[in-house]
CSV table of N, CA, C and O in Angstrom, one decimal:
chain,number,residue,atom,x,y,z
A,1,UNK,N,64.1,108.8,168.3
A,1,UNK,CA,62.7,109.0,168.5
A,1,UNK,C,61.9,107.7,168.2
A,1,UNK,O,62.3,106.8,167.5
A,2,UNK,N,60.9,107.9,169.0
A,2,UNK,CA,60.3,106.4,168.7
A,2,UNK,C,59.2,106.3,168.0
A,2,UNK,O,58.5,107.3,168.2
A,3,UNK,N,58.7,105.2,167.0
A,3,UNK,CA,58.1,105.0,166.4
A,3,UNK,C,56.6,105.9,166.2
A,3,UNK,O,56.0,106.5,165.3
A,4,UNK,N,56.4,105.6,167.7
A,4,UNK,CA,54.4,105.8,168.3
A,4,UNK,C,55.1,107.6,168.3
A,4,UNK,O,54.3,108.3,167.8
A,5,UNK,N,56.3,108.3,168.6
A,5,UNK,CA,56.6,109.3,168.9
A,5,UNK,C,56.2,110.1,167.5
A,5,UNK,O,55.4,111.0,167.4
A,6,UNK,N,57.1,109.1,165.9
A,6,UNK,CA,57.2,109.7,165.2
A,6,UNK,C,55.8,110.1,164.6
A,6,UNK,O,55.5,111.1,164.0
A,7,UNK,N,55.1,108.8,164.8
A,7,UNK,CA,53.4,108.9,164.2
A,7,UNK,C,52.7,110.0,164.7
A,7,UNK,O,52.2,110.8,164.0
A,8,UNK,N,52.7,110.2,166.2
A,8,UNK,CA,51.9,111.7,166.7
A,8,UNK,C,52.7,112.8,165.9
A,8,UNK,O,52.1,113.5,165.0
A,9,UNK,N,53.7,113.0,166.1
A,9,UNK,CA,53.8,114.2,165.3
A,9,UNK,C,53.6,114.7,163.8
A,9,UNK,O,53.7,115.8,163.3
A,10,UNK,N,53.3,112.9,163.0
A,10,UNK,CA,53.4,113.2,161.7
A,10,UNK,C,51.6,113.4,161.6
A,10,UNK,O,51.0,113.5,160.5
A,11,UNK,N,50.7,113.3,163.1
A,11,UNK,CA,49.5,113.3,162.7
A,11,UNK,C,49.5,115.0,163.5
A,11,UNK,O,48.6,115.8,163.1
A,12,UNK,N,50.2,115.3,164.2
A,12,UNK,CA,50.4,116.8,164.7
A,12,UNK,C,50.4,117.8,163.4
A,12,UNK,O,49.7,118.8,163.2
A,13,UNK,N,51.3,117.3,162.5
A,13,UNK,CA,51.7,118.8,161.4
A,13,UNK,C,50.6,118.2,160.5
A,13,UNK,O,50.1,119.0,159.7
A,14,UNK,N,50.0,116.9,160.4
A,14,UNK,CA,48.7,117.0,159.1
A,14,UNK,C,47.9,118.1,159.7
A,14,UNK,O,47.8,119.1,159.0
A,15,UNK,N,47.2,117.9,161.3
A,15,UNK,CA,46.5,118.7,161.8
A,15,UNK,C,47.1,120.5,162.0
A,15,UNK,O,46.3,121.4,162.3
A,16,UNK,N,48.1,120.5,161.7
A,16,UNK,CA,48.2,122.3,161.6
A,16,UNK,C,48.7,122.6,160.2
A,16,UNK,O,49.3,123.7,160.2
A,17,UNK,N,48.5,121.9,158.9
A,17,UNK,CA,48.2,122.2,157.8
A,17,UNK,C,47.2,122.3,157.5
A,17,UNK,O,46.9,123.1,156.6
A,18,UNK,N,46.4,121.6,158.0
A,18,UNK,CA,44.8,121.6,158.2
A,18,UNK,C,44.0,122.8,158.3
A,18,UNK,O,43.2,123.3,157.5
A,19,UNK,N,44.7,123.4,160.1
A,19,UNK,CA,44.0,124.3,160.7
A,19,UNK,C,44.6,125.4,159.9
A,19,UNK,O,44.0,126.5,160.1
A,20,UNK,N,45.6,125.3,159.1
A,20,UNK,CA,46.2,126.7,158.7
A,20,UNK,C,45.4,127.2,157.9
A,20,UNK,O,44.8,128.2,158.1
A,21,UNK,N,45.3,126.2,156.6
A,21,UNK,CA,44.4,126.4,155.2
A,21,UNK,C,42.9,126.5,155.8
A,21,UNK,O,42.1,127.1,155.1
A,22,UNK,N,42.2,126.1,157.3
A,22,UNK,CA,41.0,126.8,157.3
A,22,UNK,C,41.3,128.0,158.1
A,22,UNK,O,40.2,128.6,158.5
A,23,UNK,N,42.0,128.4,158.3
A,23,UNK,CA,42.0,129.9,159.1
A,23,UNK,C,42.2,130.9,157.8
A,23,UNK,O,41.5,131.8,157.5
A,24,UNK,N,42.9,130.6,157.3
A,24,UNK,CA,43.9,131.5,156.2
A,24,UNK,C,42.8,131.3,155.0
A,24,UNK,O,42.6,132.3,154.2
A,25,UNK,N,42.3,130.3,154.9
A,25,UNK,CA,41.5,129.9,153.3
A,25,UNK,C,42.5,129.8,152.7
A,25,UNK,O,41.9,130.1,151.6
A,26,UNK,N,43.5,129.7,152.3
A,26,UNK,CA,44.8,129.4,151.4
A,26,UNK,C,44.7,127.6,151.5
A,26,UNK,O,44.3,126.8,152.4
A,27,UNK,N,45.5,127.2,150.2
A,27,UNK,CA,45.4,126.1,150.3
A,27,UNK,C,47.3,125.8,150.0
A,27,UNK,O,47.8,126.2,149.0
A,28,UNK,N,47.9,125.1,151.1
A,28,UNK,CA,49.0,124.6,150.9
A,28,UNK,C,49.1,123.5,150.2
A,28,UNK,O,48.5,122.5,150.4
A,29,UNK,N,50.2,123.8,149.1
A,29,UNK,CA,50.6,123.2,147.8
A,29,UNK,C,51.0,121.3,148.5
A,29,UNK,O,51.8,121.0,147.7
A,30,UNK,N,50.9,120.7,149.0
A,30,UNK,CA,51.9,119.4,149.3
A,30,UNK,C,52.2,118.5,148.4
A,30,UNK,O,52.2,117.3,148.7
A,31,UNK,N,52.4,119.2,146.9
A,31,UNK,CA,52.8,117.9,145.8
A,31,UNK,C,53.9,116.5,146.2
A,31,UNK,O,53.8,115.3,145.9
A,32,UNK,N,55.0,117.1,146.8
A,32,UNK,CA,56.1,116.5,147.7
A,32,UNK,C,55.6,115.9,148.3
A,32,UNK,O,55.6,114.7,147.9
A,33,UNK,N,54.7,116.0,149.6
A,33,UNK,CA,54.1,115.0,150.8
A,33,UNK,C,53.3,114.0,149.8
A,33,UNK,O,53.3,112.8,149.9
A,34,UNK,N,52.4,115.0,148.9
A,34,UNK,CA,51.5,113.7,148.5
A,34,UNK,C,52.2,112.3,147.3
A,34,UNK,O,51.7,111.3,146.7
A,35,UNK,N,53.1,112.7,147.4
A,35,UNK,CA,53.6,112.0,146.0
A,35,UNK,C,54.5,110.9,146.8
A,35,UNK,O,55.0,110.0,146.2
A,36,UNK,N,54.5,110.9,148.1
A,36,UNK,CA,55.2,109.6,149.2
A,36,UNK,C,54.3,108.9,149.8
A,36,UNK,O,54.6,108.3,150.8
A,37,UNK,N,52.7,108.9,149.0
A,37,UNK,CA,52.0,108.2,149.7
A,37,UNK,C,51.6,107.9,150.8
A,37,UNK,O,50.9,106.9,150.8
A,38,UNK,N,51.7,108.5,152.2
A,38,UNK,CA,51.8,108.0,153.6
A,38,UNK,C,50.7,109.1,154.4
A,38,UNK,O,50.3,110.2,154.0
A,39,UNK,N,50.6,108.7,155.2
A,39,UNK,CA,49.6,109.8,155.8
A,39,UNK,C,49.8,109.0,157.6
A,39,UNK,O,50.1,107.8,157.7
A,40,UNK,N,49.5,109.5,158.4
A,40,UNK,CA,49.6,109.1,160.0
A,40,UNK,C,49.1,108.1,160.3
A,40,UNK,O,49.6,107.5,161.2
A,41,UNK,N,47.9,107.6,159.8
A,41,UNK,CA,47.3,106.2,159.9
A,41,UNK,C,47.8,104.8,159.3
A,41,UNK,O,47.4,103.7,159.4
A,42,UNK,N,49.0,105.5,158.3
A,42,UNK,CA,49.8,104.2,157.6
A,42,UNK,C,51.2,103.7,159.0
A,42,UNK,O,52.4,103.9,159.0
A,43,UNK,N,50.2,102.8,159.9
A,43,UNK,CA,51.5,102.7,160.8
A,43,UNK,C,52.1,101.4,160.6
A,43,UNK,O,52.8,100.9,161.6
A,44,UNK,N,52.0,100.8,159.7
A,44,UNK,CA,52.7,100.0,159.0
A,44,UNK,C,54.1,100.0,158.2
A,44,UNK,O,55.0,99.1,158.1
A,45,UNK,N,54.1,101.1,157.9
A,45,UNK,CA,55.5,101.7,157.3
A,45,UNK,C,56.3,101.7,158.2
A,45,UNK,O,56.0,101.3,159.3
A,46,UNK,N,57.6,102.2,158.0
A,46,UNK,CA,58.6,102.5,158.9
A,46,UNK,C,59.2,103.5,159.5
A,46,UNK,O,58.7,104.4,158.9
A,47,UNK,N,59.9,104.0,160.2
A,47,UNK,CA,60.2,104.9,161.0
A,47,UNK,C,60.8,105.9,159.9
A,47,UNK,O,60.5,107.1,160.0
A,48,UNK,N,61.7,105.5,158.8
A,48,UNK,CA,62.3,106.4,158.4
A,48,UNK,C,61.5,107.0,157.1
A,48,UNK,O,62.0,107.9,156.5
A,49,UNK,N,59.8,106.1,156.5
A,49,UNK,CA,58.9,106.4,156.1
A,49,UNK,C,58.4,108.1,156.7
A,49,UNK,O,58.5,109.2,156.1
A,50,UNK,N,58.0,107.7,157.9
A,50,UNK,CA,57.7,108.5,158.8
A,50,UNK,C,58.2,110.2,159.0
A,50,UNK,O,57.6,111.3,159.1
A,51,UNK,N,59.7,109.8,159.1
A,51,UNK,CA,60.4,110.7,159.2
A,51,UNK,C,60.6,111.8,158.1
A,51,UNK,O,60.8,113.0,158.3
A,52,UNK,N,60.4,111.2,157.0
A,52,UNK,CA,60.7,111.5,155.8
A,52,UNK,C,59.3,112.2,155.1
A,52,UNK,O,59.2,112.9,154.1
A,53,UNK,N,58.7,112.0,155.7
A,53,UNK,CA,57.1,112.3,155.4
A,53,UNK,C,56.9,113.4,156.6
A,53,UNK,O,55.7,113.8,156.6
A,54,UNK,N,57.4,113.7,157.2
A,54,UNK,CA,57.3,114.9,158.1
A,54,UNK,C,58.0,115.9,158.1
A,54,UNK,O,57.6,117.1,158.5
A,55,UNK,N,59.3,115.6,157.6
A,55,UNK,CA,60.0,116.9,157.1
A,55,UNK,C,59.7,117.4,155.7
A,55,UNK,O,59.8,118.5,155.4
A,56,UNK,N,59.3,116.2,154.9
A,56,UNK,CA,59.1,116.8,154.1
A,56,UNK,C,57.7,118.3,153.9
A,56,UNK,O,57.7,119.4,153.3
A,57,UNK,N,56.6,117.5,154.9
A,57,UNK,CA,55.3,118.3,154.7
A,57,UNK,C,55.8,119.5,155.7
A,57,UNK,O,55.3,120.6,155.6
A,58,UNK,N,56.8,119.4,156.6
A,58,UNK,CA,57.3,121.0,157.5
A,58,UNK,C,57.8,121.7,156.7
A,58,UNK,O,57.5,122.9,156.8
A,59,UNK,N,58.5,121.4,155.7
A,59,UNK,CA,59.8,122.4,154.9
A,59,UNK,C,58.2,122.9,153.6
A,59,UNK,O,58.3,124.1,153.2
A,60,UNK,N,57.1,122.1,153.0
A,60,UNK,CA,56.1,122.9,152.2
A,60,UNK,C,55.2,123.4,153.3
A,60,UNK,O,54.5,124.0,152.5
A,61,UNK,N,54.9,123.5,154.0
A,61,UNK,CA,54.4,124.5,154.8
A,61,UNK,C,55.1,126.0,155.2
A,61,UNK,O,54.4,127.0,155.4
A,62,UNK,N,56.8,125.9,155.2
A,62,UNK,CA,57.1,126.6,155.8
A,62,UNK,C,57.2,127.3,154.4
A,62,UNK,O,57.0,128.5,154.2
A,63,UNK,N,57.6,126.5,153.5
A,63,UNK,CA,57.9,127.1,152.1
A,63,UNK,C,56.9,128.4,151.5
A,63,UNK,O,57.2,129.4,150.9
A,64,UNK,N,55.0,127.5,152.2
A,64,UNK,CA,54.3,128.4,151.3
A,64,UNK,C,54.1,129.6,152.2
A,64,UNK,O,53.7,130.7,151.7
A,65,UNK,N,54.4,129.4,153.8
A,65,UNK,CA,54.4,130.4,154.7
A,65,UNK,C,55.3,131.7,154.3
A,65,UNK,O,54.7,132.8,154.4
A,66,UNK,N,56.5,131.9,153.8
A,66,UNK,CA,57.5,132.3,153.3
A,66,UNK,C,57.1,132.7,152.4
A,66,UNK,O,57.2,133.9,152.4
A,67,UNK,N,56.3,132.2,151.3
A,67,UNK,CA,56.4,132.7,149.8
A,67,UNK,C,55.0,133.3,150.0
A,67,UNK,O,54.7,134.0,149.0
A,68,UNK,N,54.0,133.3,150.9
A,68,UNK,CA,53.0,134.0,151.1
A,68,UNK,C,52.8,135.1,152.3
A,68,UNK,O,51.9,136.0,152.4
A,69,UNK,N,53.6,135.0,153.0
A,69,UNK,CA,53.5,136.1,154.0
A,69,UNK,C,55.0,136.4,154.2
A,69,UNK,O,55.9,135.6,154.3
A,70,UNK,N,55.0,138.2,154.4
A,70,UNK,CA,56.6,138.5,154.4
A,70,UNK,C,56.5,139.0,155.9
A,70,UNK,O,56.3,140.2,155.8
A,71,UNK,N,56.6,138.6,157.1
A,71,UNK,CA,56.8,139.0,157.8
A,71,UNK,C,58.0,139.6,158.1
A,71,UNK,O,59.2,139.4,157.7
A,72,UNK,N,57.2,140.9,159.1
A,72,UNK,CA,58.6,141.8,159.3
A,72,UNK,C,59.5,141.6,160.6
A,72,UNK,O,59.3,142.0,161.8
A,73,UNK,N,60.4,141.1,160.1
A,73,UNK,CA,61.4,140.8,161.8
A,73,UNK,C,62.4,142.0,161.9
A,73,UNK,O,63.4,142.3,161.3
A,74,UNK,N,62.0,142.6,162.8
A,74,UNK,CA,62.6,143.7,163.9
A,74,UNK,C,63.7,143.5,165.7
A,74,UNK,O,63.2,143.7,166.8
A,75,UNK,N,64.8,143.1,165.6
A,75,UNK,CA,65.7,142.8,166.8
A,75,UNK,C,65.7,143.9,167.1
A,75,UNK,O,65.7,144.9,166.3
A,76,UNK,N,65.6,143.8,168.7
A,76,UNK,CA,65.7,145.2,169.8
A,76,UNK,C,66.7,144.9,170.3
A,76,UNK,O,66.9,143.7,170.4
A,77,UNK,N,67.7,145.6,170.9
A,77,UNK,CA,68.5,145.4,171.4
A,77,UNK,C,68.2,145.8,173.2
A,77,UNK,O,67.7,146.8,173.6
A,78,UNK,N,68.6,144.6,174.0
A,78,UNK,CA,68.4,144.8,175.2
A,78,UNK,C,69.0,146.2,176.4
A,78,UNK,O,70.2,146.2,176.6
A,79,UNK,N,68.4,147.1,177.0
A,79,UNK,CA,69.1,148.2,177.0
A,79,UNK,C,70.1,147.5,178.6
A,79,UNK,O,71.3,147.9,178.7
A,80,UNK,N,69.6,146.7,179.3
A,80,UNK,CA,70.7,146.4,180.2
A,80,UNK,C,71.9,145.6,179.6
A,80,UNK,O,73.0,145.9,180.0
A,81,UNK,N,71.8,144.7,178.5
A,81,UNK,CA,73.2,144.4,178.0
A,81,UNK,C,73.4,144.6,176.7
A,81,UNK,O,72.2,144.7,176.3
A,82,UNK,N,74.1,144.8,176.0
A,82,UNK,CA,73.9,145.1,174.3
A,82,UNK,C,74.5,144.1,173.7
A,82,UNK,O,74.9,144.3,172.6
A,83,UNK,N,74.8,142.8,174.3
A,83,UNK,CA,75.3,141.6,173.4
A,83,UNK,C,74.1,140.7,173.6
A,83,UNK,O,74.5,139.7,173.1
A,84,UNK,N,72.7,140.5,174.2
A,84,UNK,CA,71.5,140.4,173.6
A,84,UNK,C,70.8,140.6,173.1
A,84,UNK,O,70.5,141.7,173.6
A,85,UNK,N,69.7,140.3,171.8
A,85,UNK,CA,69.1,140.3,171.3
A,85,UNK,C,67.8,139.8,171.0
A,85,UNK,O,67.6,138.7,170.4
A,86,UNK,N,67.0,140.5,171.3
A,86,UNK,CA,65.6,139.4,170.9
A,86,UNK,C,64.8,139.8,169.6
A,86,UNK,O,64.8,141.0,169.3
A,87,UNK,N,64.2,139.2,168.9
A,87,UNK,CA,63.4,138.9,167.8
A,87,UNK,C,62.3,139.1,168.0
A,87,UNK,O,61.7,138.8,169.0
A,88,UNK,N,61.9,139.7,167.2
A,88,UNK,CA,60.2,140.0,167.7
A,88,UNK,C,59.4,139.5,166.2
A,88,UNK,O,60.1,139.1,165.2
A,89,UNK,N,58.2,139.6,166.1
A,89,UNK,CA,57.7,139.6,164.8
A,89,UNK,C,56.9,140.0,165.0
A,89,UNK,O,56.3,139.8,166.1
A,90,UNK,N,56.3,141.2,163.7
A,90,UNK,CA,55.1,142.2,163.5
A,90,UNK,C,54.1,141.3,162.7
A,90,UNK,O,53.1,141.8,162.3
């Protein structure tokens, strides 16, 4: 992935931590993201800066998603074949 690739997306998940905490009013924890200093406008750093700084803020997003909402996952089984499966969420 390339550089300018890795910066959109690390300015993509700032923007849907964003939008999350104003839809939700919850405030996601990012002590991990913030404690690496970097944010999408630091394009001076380097790729693996970047990289590192995007999984990290995916995995506390997903973390507080998880530890705050229990969604219920329900698989139906397809009636034309019975060795697929789809996922649904309530």
């Amino acid at each position: 992935m390339q550089k300018e690739e890795l910066l959109h997306l690390h300015m993509l998940l700032v923007q849907v931590k964003k939008y999350y905490e104003t839809v939700t009013g919850e405030e996601i924890q990012a002590d991990q993201y913030n404690a690496l200093h970097i944010s999408p406008v630091h394009i001076h750093k380097n790729k693996v800066t970047h990289k590192k700084a995007i999984l990290t803020l995916g995995n506390e997003i997903v973390q507080h998603i998880r530890a705050n909402h229990n969604p219920y996952i329900q698989y139906q089984t397809d009636f034309q074949s019975q060795s697929e499966r789809i996922a649904t969420e309530h």
